Coordinates of C-alpha atoms in Angstrom, one line a residue:
Chain A
M1 CA 0.0 0.0 0.0
T2 CA 1.2 3.5 -0.8
R3 CA 2.4 5.4 2.2
K4 CA 0.8 8.8 2.6
I5 CA 2.9 11.8 3.5
E6 CA 0.9 14.9 4.6
I7 CA 2.4 18.2 3.4
V8 CA 1.3 21.1 5.6
E9 CA 1.3 24.2 3.3
V10 CA 2.7 27.1 5.3
G11 CA 2.8 29.6 2.4
P12 CA -0.2 31.7 3.5
R13 CA 1.3 32.3 6.9
D14 CA 5.0 31.6 7.3
G15 CA 5.5 32.3 3.6
L16 CA 3.8 35.7 3.7
Q17 CA 4.6 37.1 7.1
N18 CA 7.9 38.7 6.2
D19 CA 7.3 39.2 2.5
P20 CA 7.7 42.8 1.4
A21 CA 4.8 42.5 -1.0
M22 CA 2.2 42.7 1.8
M23 CA -0.4 40.6 0.0
S24 CA -4.0 41.9 0.2
T25 CA -6.7 39.9 1.9
D26 CA -8.4 39.3 -1.5
T27 CA -5.2 38.0 -2.9
K28 CA -4.6 35.8 0.1
I29 CA -8.1 34.2 -0.4
E30 CA -7.2 33.6 -4.0
F31 CA -3.9 32.0 -2.9
V32 CA -5.8 29.7 -0.5
E33 CA -8.2 28.8 -3.2
R34 CA -5.4 27.9 -5.6
L35 CA -3.8 25.8 -2.9
I36 CA -7.0 23.9 -2.3
A37 CA -7.4 23.3 -6.0
A38 CA -3.9 21.8 -6.0
G39 CA -5.0 19.4 -3.3
V40 CA -3.9 21.1 -0.1
R41 CA -6.0 20.0 2.8
R42 CA -4.1 21.4 5.8
M43 CA -2.4 24.8 5.8
E44 CA -1.2 27.7 8.0
A45 CA -3.4 30.6 7.1
A46 CA -3.3 33.1 9.9
S47 CA -1.2 34.4 12.7
F48 CA -2.6 36.0 15.9
V49 CA 0.4 38.0 16.9
H50 CA 0.4 41.7 17.5
P51 CA -0.2 43.5 14.1
K52 CA 2.6 46.0 14.9
L53 CA 5.1 43.1 15.0
V54 CA 3.8 41.3 11.9
P55 CA 1.8 43.8 9.9
A56 CA 1.4 41.3 7.0
M57 CA -0.8 39.2 9.3
A58 CA -3.0 42.0 10.6
D59 CA -5.9 40.8 8.6
S60 CA -5.9 37.3 10.0
D61 CA -9.4 37.5 11.5
D62 CA -10.7 38.6 8.2
V63 CA -8.8 35.9 6.3
M64 CA -10.3 33.2 8.6
Q65 CA -13.8 34.6 8.0
R66 CA -13.4 34.4 4.2
V67 CA -11.5 31.2 3.6
P68 CA -13.5 28.5 1.9
R69 CA -14.8 25.9 4.3
Q70 CA -14.9 22.8 2.1
D71 CA -13.4 19.5 1.2
G72 CA -12.2 18.8 4.7
V73 CA -9.7 21.7 4.5
K74 CA -8.1 22.5 7.9
Y75 CA -6.8 25.9 8.7
I76 CA -4.0 26.4 11.3
G77 CA -3.6 29.7 13.1
L78 CA -0.5 30.7 14.9
A79 CA -0.6 31.9 18.5
L80 CA 2.3 32.8 20.8
N81 CA 0.4 33.9 23.9
E82 CA -2.9 33.9 25.7
R83 CA -4.4 36.8 23.8
G84 CA -3.3 35.2 20.5
M85 CA -4.8 31.9 21.5
R86 CA -8.2 33.5 22.4
R87 CA -8.2 35.3 19.0
A88 CA -7.3 32.2 17.1
L89 CA -10.1 30.2 18.8
E90 CA -12.6 33.1 18.2
A91 CA -11.6 33.3 14.6
G92 CA -12.6 29.7 14.0
C93 CA -9.2 28.1 13.3
D94 CA -9.4 24.3 13.0
E95 CA -6.1 24.0 14.8
V96 CA -3.8 26.3 16.7
N97 CA 0.0 26.1 16.5
Y98 CA 2.2 27.4 19.3
V99 CA 5.9 28.0 19.1
M100 CA 8.4 26.9 21.7
V101 CA 12.1 27.8 21.3
A102 CA 15.0 25.3 21.6
S103 CA 17.6 27.9 22.5
P104 CA 17.6 31.0 24.6
G105 CA 19.6 33.2 22.2
F106 CA 16.9 33.2 19.5
G107 CA 14.1 32.7 22.1
L108 CA 14.9 35.9 24.0
K109 CA 15.2 37.9 20.8
N110 CA 12.1 36.5 19.1
Q111 CA 9.7 35.8 21.9
N112 CA 11.4 37.3 25.0
A113 CA 11.4 33.8 26.5
T114 CA 13.8 31.0 27.3
P115 CA 12.9 27.4 26.2
D116 CA 11.5 26.5 29.6
E117 CA 9.4 29.7 29.7
T118 CA 7.9 28.9 26.3
A119 CA 6.9 25.5 27.6
D120 CA 5.5 26.9 30.8
L121 CA 3.3 29.3 28.8
F122 CA 2.1 26.5 26.6
D123 CA 0.9 24.6 29.7
R124 CA -1.3 27.6 30.5
I125 CA -2.7 28.4 27.1
A126 CA -3.1 24.9 25.7
I127 CA -6.0 24.5 28.2
L128 CA -7.9 27.2 26.4
A129 CA -7.9 25.2 23.2
H130 CA -8.7 22.0 25.0
D131 CA -11.7 23.7 26.5
E132 CA -13.0 24.4 23.0
G133 CA -12.0 21.0 21.7
V134 CA -9.6 22.5 19.2
P135 CA -6.4 20.6 18.6
V136 CA -3.1 22.4 19.4
S137 CA 0.2 21.6 17.9
V138 CA 3.7 22.8 18.9
T139 CA 6.5 23.9 16.6
V140 CA 9.9 24.2 18.2
S141 CA 11.9 26.9 16.5
V142 CA 15.7 26.8 16.0
A143 CA 15.5 23.1 16.7
F144 CA 18.8 22.3 14.9
G145 CA 20.8 25.5 15.5
D146 CA 20.5 29.0 16.8
P147 CA 22.0 32.1 15.1
F148 CA 23.2 33.4 18.4
D149 CA 24.0 30.3 20.5
G150 CA 25.2 28.0 17.8
E151 CA 24.5 24.3 18.0
V152 CA 21.3 23.1 19.7
D153 CA 21.4 20.0 21.8
P154 CA 18.9 17.4 20.5
A155 CA 18.2 16.5 24.2
V156 CA 16.7 20.0 24.7
V157 CA 14.3 19.4 21.7
A158 CA 13.4 16.0 23.2
Q159 CA 12.7 17.6 26.5
L160 CA 10.3 20.1 24.9
A161 CA 8.6 17.3 23.0
G162 CA 7.9 15.7 26.4
R163 CA 6.5 19.0 27.7
A164 CA 4.3 19.5 24.6
R165 CA 2.9 16.0 24.9
A166 CA 2.3 16.4 28.6
A167 CA 0.3 19.6 27.9
G168 CA -1.8 17.8 25.3
A169 CA -0.3 18.8 21.9
V170 CA -1.5 16.5 19.1
E171 CA 1.6 17.2 17.1
F172 CA 5.2 18.3 17.5
A173 CA 7.0 20.0 14.7
M174 CA 10.8 20.5 14.7
G175 CA 11.7 23.7 12.9
D176 CA 15.0 24.4 11.3
T177 CA 14.3 28.2 11.4
I178 CA 17.6 29.3 10.0
G179 CA 18.3 26.4 7.7
V180 CA 21.4 24.7 9.2
A181 CA 20.3 21.1 9.8
D182 CA 21.9 18.1 8.3
P183 CA 20.3 14.7 7.9
W184 CA 22.5 13.0 10.5
K185 CA 21.4 15.5 13.1
V186 CA 17.8 15.1 12.0
R187 CA 18.0 11.4 12.7
K188 CA 19.7 11.9 16.0
T189 CA 17.1 14.4 17.1
L190 CA 14.3 12.2 16.0
D191 CA 15.7 9.3 18.0
L192 CA 15.8 11.3 21.1
V193 CA 12.4 13.0 20.5
R194 CA 10.7 9.6 19.9
A195 CA 11.6 8.6 23.4
Q196 CA 9.4 11.4 24.7
S197 CA 6.7 11.8 22.1
G198 CA 4.5 8.8 22.7
D199 CA 1.6 8.9 20.3
M200 CA 2.0 12.6 19.6
R201 CA 2.5 13.0 15.8
L202 CA 5.9 14.3 14.6
R203 CA 6.2 16.9 11.9
M204 CA 9.3 18.6 10.3
H205 CA 9.7 22.2 9.2
F206 CA 12.9 22.7 7.1
H207 CA 14.3 25.8 5.5
N208 CA 16.5 25.2 2.4
T209 CA 18.9 28.0 3.4
R210 CA 22.0 25.8 3.1
N211 CA 20.5 23.4 0.5
T212 CA 20.0 20.6 3.0
A213 CA 16.2 20.7 3.4
M214 CA 15.5 17.9 0.9
A215 CA 18.1 15.6 2.4
N216 CA 16.6 16.3 5.8
I217 CA 13.1 15.5 4.6
Y218 CA 14.4 12.3 3.1
A219 CA 16.1 11.4 6.4
A220 CA 12.9 12.2 8.3
V221 CA 10.6 10.3 6.0
E222 CA 12.9 7.3 6.2
A223 CA 12.8 7.6 10.0
G224 CA 9.0 7.4 9.9
V225 CA 7.9 11.0 9.9
D226 CA 4.6 11.4 8.0
V227 CA 4.1 15.2 8.1
I228 CA 6.2 17.8 6.4
D229 CA 5.9 21.6 6.2
A230 CA 6.6 23.3 2.9
S231 CA 5.6 26.5 1.1
V232 CA 4.7 26.9 -2.6
G233 CA 7.5 28.7 -4.4
G234 CA 9.7 28.4 -1.2
I235 CA 8.3 31.7 0.0
G236 CA 9.1 32.9 3.5
G237 CA 12.7 33.6 4.3
C238 CA 14.3 34.2 7.7
P239 CA 15.0 37.8 8.7
F240 CA 18.4 36.6 10.0
A241 CA 19.5 35.5 6.5
P242 CA 17.8 37.9 4.1
A243 CA 19.7 36.9 1.0
A244 CA 19.1 33.2 1.5
T245 CA 16.4 30.8 0.6
G246 CA 13.6 30.2 3.1
N247 CA 11.1 27.4 3.4
V248 CA 11.6 24.4 1.2
A249 CA 9.3 24.6 -1.8
T250 CA 6.2 22.4 -1.7
E251 CA 6.6 21.5 -5.4
D252 CA 10.2 20.3 -4.8
V253 CA 9.1 18.2 -1.9
V254 CA 6.1 16.7 -3.9
Y255 CA 8.4 15.9 -6.8
M256 CA 10.8 14.0 -4.7
L257 CA 8.2 12.2 -2.6
E258 CA 5.9 11.2 -5.4
R259 CA 8.9 9.9 -7.4
G260 CA 9.9 8.0 -4.3
G261 CA 6.5 6.3 -4.4
F262 CA 4.7 8.2 -1.7
D263 CA 1.2 9.7 -1.9
T264 CA 1.1 13.4 -1.1
G265 CA -2.4 14.0 -2.5
L266 CA -1.0 17.1 -4.3
D267 CA -1.0 18.0 -7.9
L268 CA 2.5 19.0 -9.0
G269 CA 1.4 20.9 -12.1
K270 CA -1.1 23.0 -10.1
L271 CA 1.6 23.7 -7.5
I272 CA 4.0 24.9 -10.2
E273 CA 1.2 27.1 -11.7
T274 CA 0.6 28.6 -8.2
A275 CA 4.3 29.3 -7.8
K276 CA 4.2 31.1 -11.2
W277 CA 1.0 33.0 -10.2
L278 CA 2.9 34.2 -7.1
E279 CA 5.6 35.6 -9.3
T280 CA 3.3 37.3 -11.8
D281 CA 0.3 38.3 -9.6
G282 CA 0.4 37.1 -6.0
L283 CA 3.7 38.7 -4.9
K284 CA 4.9 40.2 -8.2
H285 CA 8.5 39.1 -7.5
P286 CA 10.6 36.0 -8.2
V287 CA 10.1 32.9 -6.0
D288 CA 12.7 30.2 -5.5
S289 CA 11.8 26.6 -6.4
A290 CA 13.6 24.2 -8.6
L291 CA 10.5 22.6 -10.1
S292 CA 9.0 25.9 -11.2
R293 CA 12.2 26.5 -13.2
A294 CA 13.0 23.0 -14.4
G295 CA 9.6 21.5 -14.7
A296 CA 8.5 18.0 -13.8
F297 CA 10.0 14.8 -15.2
P298 CA 9.1 12.8 -17.2
A299 CA 8.3 15.8 -19.3
P300 CA 7.7 15.7 -23.0
A301 CA 11.0 16.7 -24.5
R302 CA 10.4 16.0 -28.1
Chain B
M1 CA 37.6 7.0 13.0
T2 CA 36.3 9.8 10.8
R3 CA 35.1 8.4 7.5
K4 CA 36.6 10.2 4.5
I5 CA 34.5 11.2 1.5
E6 CA 36.4 12.2 -1.6
I7 CA 34.9 15.1 -3.5
V8 CA 35.9 15.2 -7.2
E9 CA 35.8 18.8 -8.3
V10 CA 34.3 19.0 -11.8
G11 CA 34.2 22.8 -12.1
P12 CA 37.2 23.3 -14.5
R13 CA 35.7 20.8 -17.0
D14 CA 32.0 20.0 -16.6
G15 CA 31.5 23.4 -15.0
L16 CA 33.0 25.4 -17.8
Q17 CA 32.3 23.4 -20.9
N18 CA 28.9 25.1 -21.6
D19 CA 29.5 28.3 -19.8
P20 CA 29.0 31.4 -22.0
A21 CA 31.9 33.2 -20.3
M22 CA 34.5 31.1 -22.2
M23 CA 37.1 31.3 -19.5
S24 CA 40.7 32.0 -20.7
T25 CA 43.5 29.6 -20.2
D26 CA 45.2 31.9 -17.7
T27 CA 42.0 32.2 -15.7
K28 CA 41.5 28.5 -15.8
I29 CA 44.9 28.0 -14.2
E30 CA 44.1 30.5 -11.5
F31 CA 40.8 28.6 -10.9
V32 CA 42.7 25.3 -10.6
E33 CA 45.2 27.0 -8.2
R34 CA 42.4 28.3 -6.0
L35 CA 40.8 24.9 -5.9
I36 CA 44.1 23.3 -4.8
A37 CA 44.4 26.0 -2.1
A38 CA 40.9 24.9 -0.9
G39 CA 42.1 21.4 -0.5
V40 CA 41.0 19.8 -3.8
R41 CA 43.2 16.9 -4.7
R42 CA 41.3 15.3 -7.6
M43 CA 39.6 17.3 -10.3
E44 CA 38.3 17.2 -13.9
A45 CA 40.5 19.7 -15.7
A46 CA 40.3 18.9 -19.4
S47 CA 38.2 17.5 -22.2
F48 CA 39.6 15.9 -25.3
V49 CA 36.6 16.2 -27.5
H50 CA 36.5 18.0 -30.9
P51 CA 37.0 21.7 -30.3
K52 CA 34.2 22.5 -32.7
L53 CA 31.8 20.6 -30.4
V54 CA 33.0 22.1 -27.2
P55 CA 35.0 25.3 -27.9
A56 CA 35.4 26.1 -24.2
M57 CA 37.7 23.1 -23.9
A58 CA 39.8 23.7 -27.0
D59 CA 42.7 24.7 -24.8
S60 CA 42.8 21.5 -22.9
D61 CA 46.3 20.4 -24.0
D62 CA 47.6 23.8 -22.9
V63 CA 45.7 23.6 -19.6
M64 CA 47.3 20.3 -18.8
Q65 CA 50.7 21.6 -19.6
R66 CA 50.3 24.5 -17.2
V67 CA 48.4 23.1 -14.2
P68 CA 50.5 22.8 -11.1
R69 CA 51.9 19.4 -10.5
Q70 CA 52.1 19.3 -6.7
D71 CA 50.7 18.0 -3.5
G72 CA 49.4 14.8 -5.0
V73 CA 46.9 16.6 -7.1
K74 CA 45.3 14.3 -9.8
Y75 CA 43.9 15.7 -13.0
I76 CA 41.2 13.9 -14.9
G77 CA 40.8 14.3 -18.6
L78 CA 37.6 13.4 -20.5
A79 CA 37.7 11.3 -23.6
L80 CA 34.8 9.9 -25.6
N81 CA 36.7 8.1 -28.5
E82 CA 40.0 6.8 -29.5
R83 CA 41.4 10.1 -30.7
G84 CA 40.4 11.7 -27.4
M85 CA 41.9 8.9 -25.4
R86 CA 45.3 9.3 -27.2
R87 CA 45.2 13.1 -26.7
A88 CA 44.4 12.7 -23.0
L89 CA 47.3 10.3 -22.5
E90 CA 49.7 12.5 -24.5
A91 CA 48.6 15.5 -22.5
G92 CA 49.7 13.8 -19.3
C93 CA 46.3 13.3 -17.6
D94 CA 46.6 11.4 -14.4
E95 CA 43.3 9.6 -15.1
V96 CA 41.0 9.4 -18.1
N97 CA 37.2 9.5 -17.7
Y98 CA 35.0 7.9 -20.4
V99 CA 31.3 8.4 -20.8
M100 CA 28.8 5.6 -21.4
V101 CA 25.1 6.3 -21.8
A102 CA 22.3 4.6 -20.0
S103 CA 19.6 5.3 -22.5
P104 CA 19.6 5.5 -26.3
G105 CA 17.6 8.8 -26.6
F106 CA 20.2 10.9 -25.0
G107 CA 23.0 8.6 -26.2
L108 CA 22.2 8.9 -29.9
K109 CA 21.8 12.7 -29.7
N110 CA 24.9 13.3 -27.5
Q111 CA 27.4 10.7 -28.6
N112 CA 25.7 9.1 -31.6
A113 CA 25.8 5.8 -29.8
T114 CA 23.5 3.4 -27.9
P115 CA 24.3 2.2 -24.4
D116 CA 25.9 -1.0 -25.8
E117 CA 27.8 0.8 -28.4
T118 CA 29.3 3.1 -25.7
A119 CA 30.4 0.0 -23.8
D120 CA 31.8 -1.6 -26.9
L121 CA 33.9 1.4 -27.6
F122 CA 35.2 1.5 -24.1
D123 CA 36.4 -2.1 -24.5
R124 CA 38.6 -0.9 -27.3
I125 CA 40.0 2.4 -26.0
A126 CA 40.5 1.4 -22.3
I127 CA 43.3 -0.8 -23.5
L128 CA 45.2 2.4 -24.7
A129 CA 45.1 3.7 -21.1
H130 CA 46.0 0.3 -19.6
D131 CA 49.1 0.2 -21.9
E132 CA 50.3 3.5 -20.4
G133 CA 49.4 2.5 -16.9
V134 CA 46.9 5.3 -16.6
P135 CA 43.7 4.6 -14.6
V136 CA 40.4 4.9 -16.5
S137 CA 37.1 5.6 -14.9
V138 CA 33.6 5.5 -16.5
T139 CA 30.7 7.9 -16.0
V140 CA 27.4 6.7 -17.2
S141 CA 25.2 9.7 -18.2
V142 CA 21.5 10.0 -17.8
A143 CA 21.7 7.1 -15.3
F144 CA 18.5 8.0 -13.6
G145 CA 16.4 9.5 -16.4
D146 CA 16.7 10.5 -20.0
P147 CA 15.1 13.7 -21.4
F148 CA 13.9 11.8 -24.5
D149 CA 13.2 8.3 -23.3
G150 CA 12.0 9.1 -19.7
E151 CA 12.8 6.7 -16.9
V152 CA 16.0 4.6 -17.0
D153 CA 16.0 1.0 -15.8
P154 CA 18.5 0.6 -13.0
A155 CA 19.3 -2.8 -14.4
V156 CA 20.8 -1.1 -17.5
V157 CA 23.1 0.9 -15.3
A158 CA 24.1 -2.2 -13.5
Q159 CA 24.8 -3.9 -16.8
L160 CA 27.1 -1.1 -17.8
A161 CA 28.8 -1.3 -14.5
G162 CA 29.6 -4.9 -15.3
R163 CA 31.0 -3.9 -18.7
A164 CA 33.1 -1.1 -17.2
R165 CA 34.5 -3.4 -14.6
A166 CA 35.3 -6.1 -17.2
A167 CA 37.2 -3.6 -19.3
G168 CA 39.3 -2.5 -16.3
A169 CA 37.7 0.7 -15.1
V170 CA 38.9 1.6 -11.6
E171 CA 35.8 3.6 -10.9
F172 CA 32.2 3.8 -12.1
A173 CA 30.3 7.1 -11.7
M174 CA 26.5 7.3 -12.0
G175 CA 25.6 10.7 -13.6
D176 CA 22.2 12.3 -13.1
T177 CA 22.8 14.5 -16.2
I178 CA 19.4 16.2 -16.2
G179 CA 18.8 16.2 -12.5
V180 CA 15.8 14.0 -12.1
A181 CA 17.0 11.4 -9.6
D182 CA 15.4 10.8 -6.2
P183 CA 17.1 9.1 -3.2
W184 CA 15.0 6.0 -3.4
K185 CA 16.0 5.4 -7.0
V186 CA 19.6 6.1 -6.1
R187 CA 19.5 3.3 -3.5
K188 CA 17.8 0.9 -5.8
T189 CA 20.3 1.6 -8.5
L190 CA 23.2 1.2 -6.1
D191 CA 21.9 -2.1 -4.9
L192 CA 21.8 -3.5 -8.5
V193 CA 25.1 -1.9 -9.5
R194 CA 26.9 -3.4 -6.5
A195 CA 26.1 -6.8 -7.7
Q196 CA 28.2 -6.1 -10.8
S197 CA 30.9 -3.7 -9.6
G198 CA 33.1 -6.0 -7.5
D199 CA 36.0 -3.9 -6.2
M200 CA 35.5 -1.1 -8.7
R201 CA 35.0 2.1 -6.8
L202 CA 31.6 3.8 -7.1
R203 CA 31.1 7.5 -7.5
M204 CA 28.0 9.7 -7.9
H205 CA 27.5 12.8 -10.1
F206 CA 24.3 14.7 -9.3
H207 CA 22.8 17.8 -10.7
N208 CA 20.6 19.9 -8.4
T209 CA 18.1 20.7 -11.2
R210 CA 15.1 19.5 -9.2
N211 CA 16.6 20.2 -5.8
T212 CA 17.2 16.5 -5.1
A213 CA 21.0 16.4 -5.3
M214 CA 21.8 16.7 -1.6
A215 CA 19.2 14.1 -0.7
N216 CA 20.7 11.8 -3.3
I217 CA 24.2 12.4 -2.0
Y218 CA 23.0 11.6 1.6
A219 CA 21.4 8.4 0.3
A220 CA 24.5 7.4 -1.6
V221 CA 26.9 8.1 1.3
E222 CA 24.6 6.2 3.7
A223 CA 24.7 3.3 1.1
G224 CA 28.5 3.3 1.4
V225 CA 29.6 5.5 -1.6
D226 CA 32.8 7.4 -0.8
V227 CA 33.3 9.5 -3.9
I228 CA 31.1 12.4 -4.9
D229 CA 31.3 14.8 -7.9
A230 CA 30.6 18.5 -7.3
S231 CA 31.5 21.9 -8.8
V232 CA 32.3 25.1 -6.9
G233 CA 29.4 27.5 -7.3
G234 CA 27.3 24.8 -8.8
I235 CA 28.6 25.8 -12.2
G236 CA 27.8 23.7 -15.2
G237 CA 24.3 23.4 -16.4
C238 CA 22.7 21.0 -18.7
P239 CA 21.9 22.4 -22.2
F240 CA 18.6 20.5 -22.0
A241 CA 17.5 22.7 -19.0
P242 CA 19.1 26.0 -19.6
A243 CA 17.1 27.9 -16.8
A244 CA 17.9 25.3 -14.2
T245 CA 20.6 24.7 -11.7
G246 CA 23.3 22.3 -12.8
N247 CA 26.0 20.5 -10.8
V248 CA 25.5 20.4 -7.1
A249 CA 27.8 23.0 -5.5
T250 CA 30.9 21.7 -3.8
E251 CA 30.5 24.1 -0.9
D252 CA 27.0 22.9 -0.2
V253 CA 28.1 19.2 -0.2
V254 CA 31.1 20.0 2.0
Y255 CA 28.8 21.9 4.5
M256 CA 26.4 18.9 4.8
L257 CA 29.1 16.2 4.9
E258 CA 31.4 18.0 7.4
R259 CA 28.4 18.7 9.7
G260 CA 27.5 15.1 9.4
G261 CA 31.0 14.2 10.8
F262 CA 32.7 13.2 7.5
D263 CA 36.2 14.4 6.4
T264 CA 36.3 15.9 2.9
G265 CA 39.7 17.5 3.3
L266 CA 38.2 20.7 1.9
D267 CA 38.2 24.2 3.3
L268 CA 34.6 25.6 3.2
G269 CA 35.7 29.2 3.6
K270 CA 38.1 28.9 0.7
L271 CA 35.5 27.2 -1.5
I272 CA 33.0 30.0 -0.8
E273 CA 35.7 32.5 -1.6
T274 CA 36.3 30.7 -4.9
A275 CA 32.6 30.8 -5.7
K276 CA 32.6 34.5 -5.1
W277 CA 35.8 34.9 -7.2
L278 CA 34.0 33.1 -10.1
E279 CA 31.2 35.7 -9.9
T280 CA 33.4 38.7 -9.8
D281 CA 36.4 37.6 -11.9
G282 CA 36.4 34.1 -13.1
L283 CA 33.1 34.1 -15.0
K284 CA 31.7 37.5 -14.2
H285 CA 28.2 36.2 -13.7
P286 CA 26.2 34.9 -10.7
V287 CA 26.7 31.4 -9.6
D288 CA 24.2 29.2 -7.7
S289 CA 25.2 27.8 -4.3
A290 CA 23.4 28.1 -1.0
L291 CA 26.5 28.4 1.1
S292 CA 27.9 31.3 -0.9
R293 CA 24.7 33.2 -0.2
A294 CA 23.9 32.1 3.4
G295 CA 27.4 31.5 4.8
A296 CA 28.6 28.7 7.0
F297 CA 27.2 27.8 10.4
P298 CA 28.0 28.3 13.2
A299 CA 28.7 31.8 12.1
P300 CA 29.3 34.7 14.5
A301 CA 26.0 36.4 14.5
R302 CA 26.5 38.9 17.3

């Protein structure tokens, strides 16, 4: 039987939050509709952080009101504190994602919190989602390396996985926020995390900043991970590496996995069309994916 | 003990042969010197094909006369026929590389030969190198997919490996000429090739056209392959995919492997400097590598 790999599309949230194009709400809805047409059934669509910090996500309530509710599509909203969690729940998100940090350097700069403090806060606000019956997931940022502190100890990530599970997270995502992971460290981290994760699902979030995202995904899939984050066109960079590639591109991941015999449920041609639409209409600037440049294979060459 | 992975630098040959910049002989020598300073000890430096077909390699005899002979550096010359083989041997190449094709579509267009015919020709011309005591290696092109014929059967690659071994090749390289391979097919191909390769070394040549090269390298290294082709700056595209990335970049491969605990003997900082020198002086156009954009990690971020 064909193994299914779920790709969580993060383009409409992680992909857009730092993009200089400041996509309009109307265009975001069109983006979401294009993604659904390409087969996406789970996506990050909104972020309930302070609009002064992330102006591109200021319309998240409005976006959540207008996204199509069909075909079993699930929308994930991001929340980093109690106020965000309440807003995400009120906005009707199907799932709320919370971010822990794996290292204090990045944590203090980005969320003004140490790893333990981000786990403590999750204990308190996860309850709000539980009360509403809404699933919560956790992403741990800088899980493989911190731009200020350097290497991250996989044992810390595993400890956070234990905390996330204890607080009732349904899923735990390891985020390579600055794109430094290698597949050997991915495996080592997964080995340690599994000892703490029980039946909590595992998910991987890789940036291709140093061209290792696809190798990391391959390593994770071989290690049994069934859920992978990606963004169409690879949109969404890291402010700490402005010249570099950000999220791994959905179409690249789909190409590799489908060729490897996995079922992603996504339509490669429509993903490539969506990447091209981002360039011409959605964002009006180039995006970075290999498949949108090279095209699929086998392709008619004669 | 740290496992060594040998990276064969293909920039001065595969990287330059189709580059519009037409690098001068003087600049080629500087390129080679920079590579040696970065730790490169084995590289493709010359191609003995007809100068009308590959004008950028017309100075190969001159290049081989002028390259520094030091520090155990080995230079590989490419030859596709008897005349090329004689020229490569006369020019003093330390090793000659011959190209078989895995599929007739590409083979007939590129070398006017079917897979079997390329193996037959190797039988005849390998003897010339054996007579001189010069090692010969074989690269099989389009080993994972052909732009005209589509999928390539790994059994064909394995059969060619058997032919290469029988004719005395010391090494057999599998080339993903158009950048379509995925790591699962790499593993399957390696499994079949190993049944035919005996003590002949195996080497992989990946293009990053569809962003799978690093995953393919990871799969190959995990499967026991110790020799990987790469080009600084990822130079060297495929004429069949002009808009797309070509060879996987040496600095990206070194970053991943050294982080994974392998010893490549290469200096990442000097490789990145060389990629930047290609942009400003060597080729005077942008090159495509993640590490030259993003920088190494850990990097001082404060």
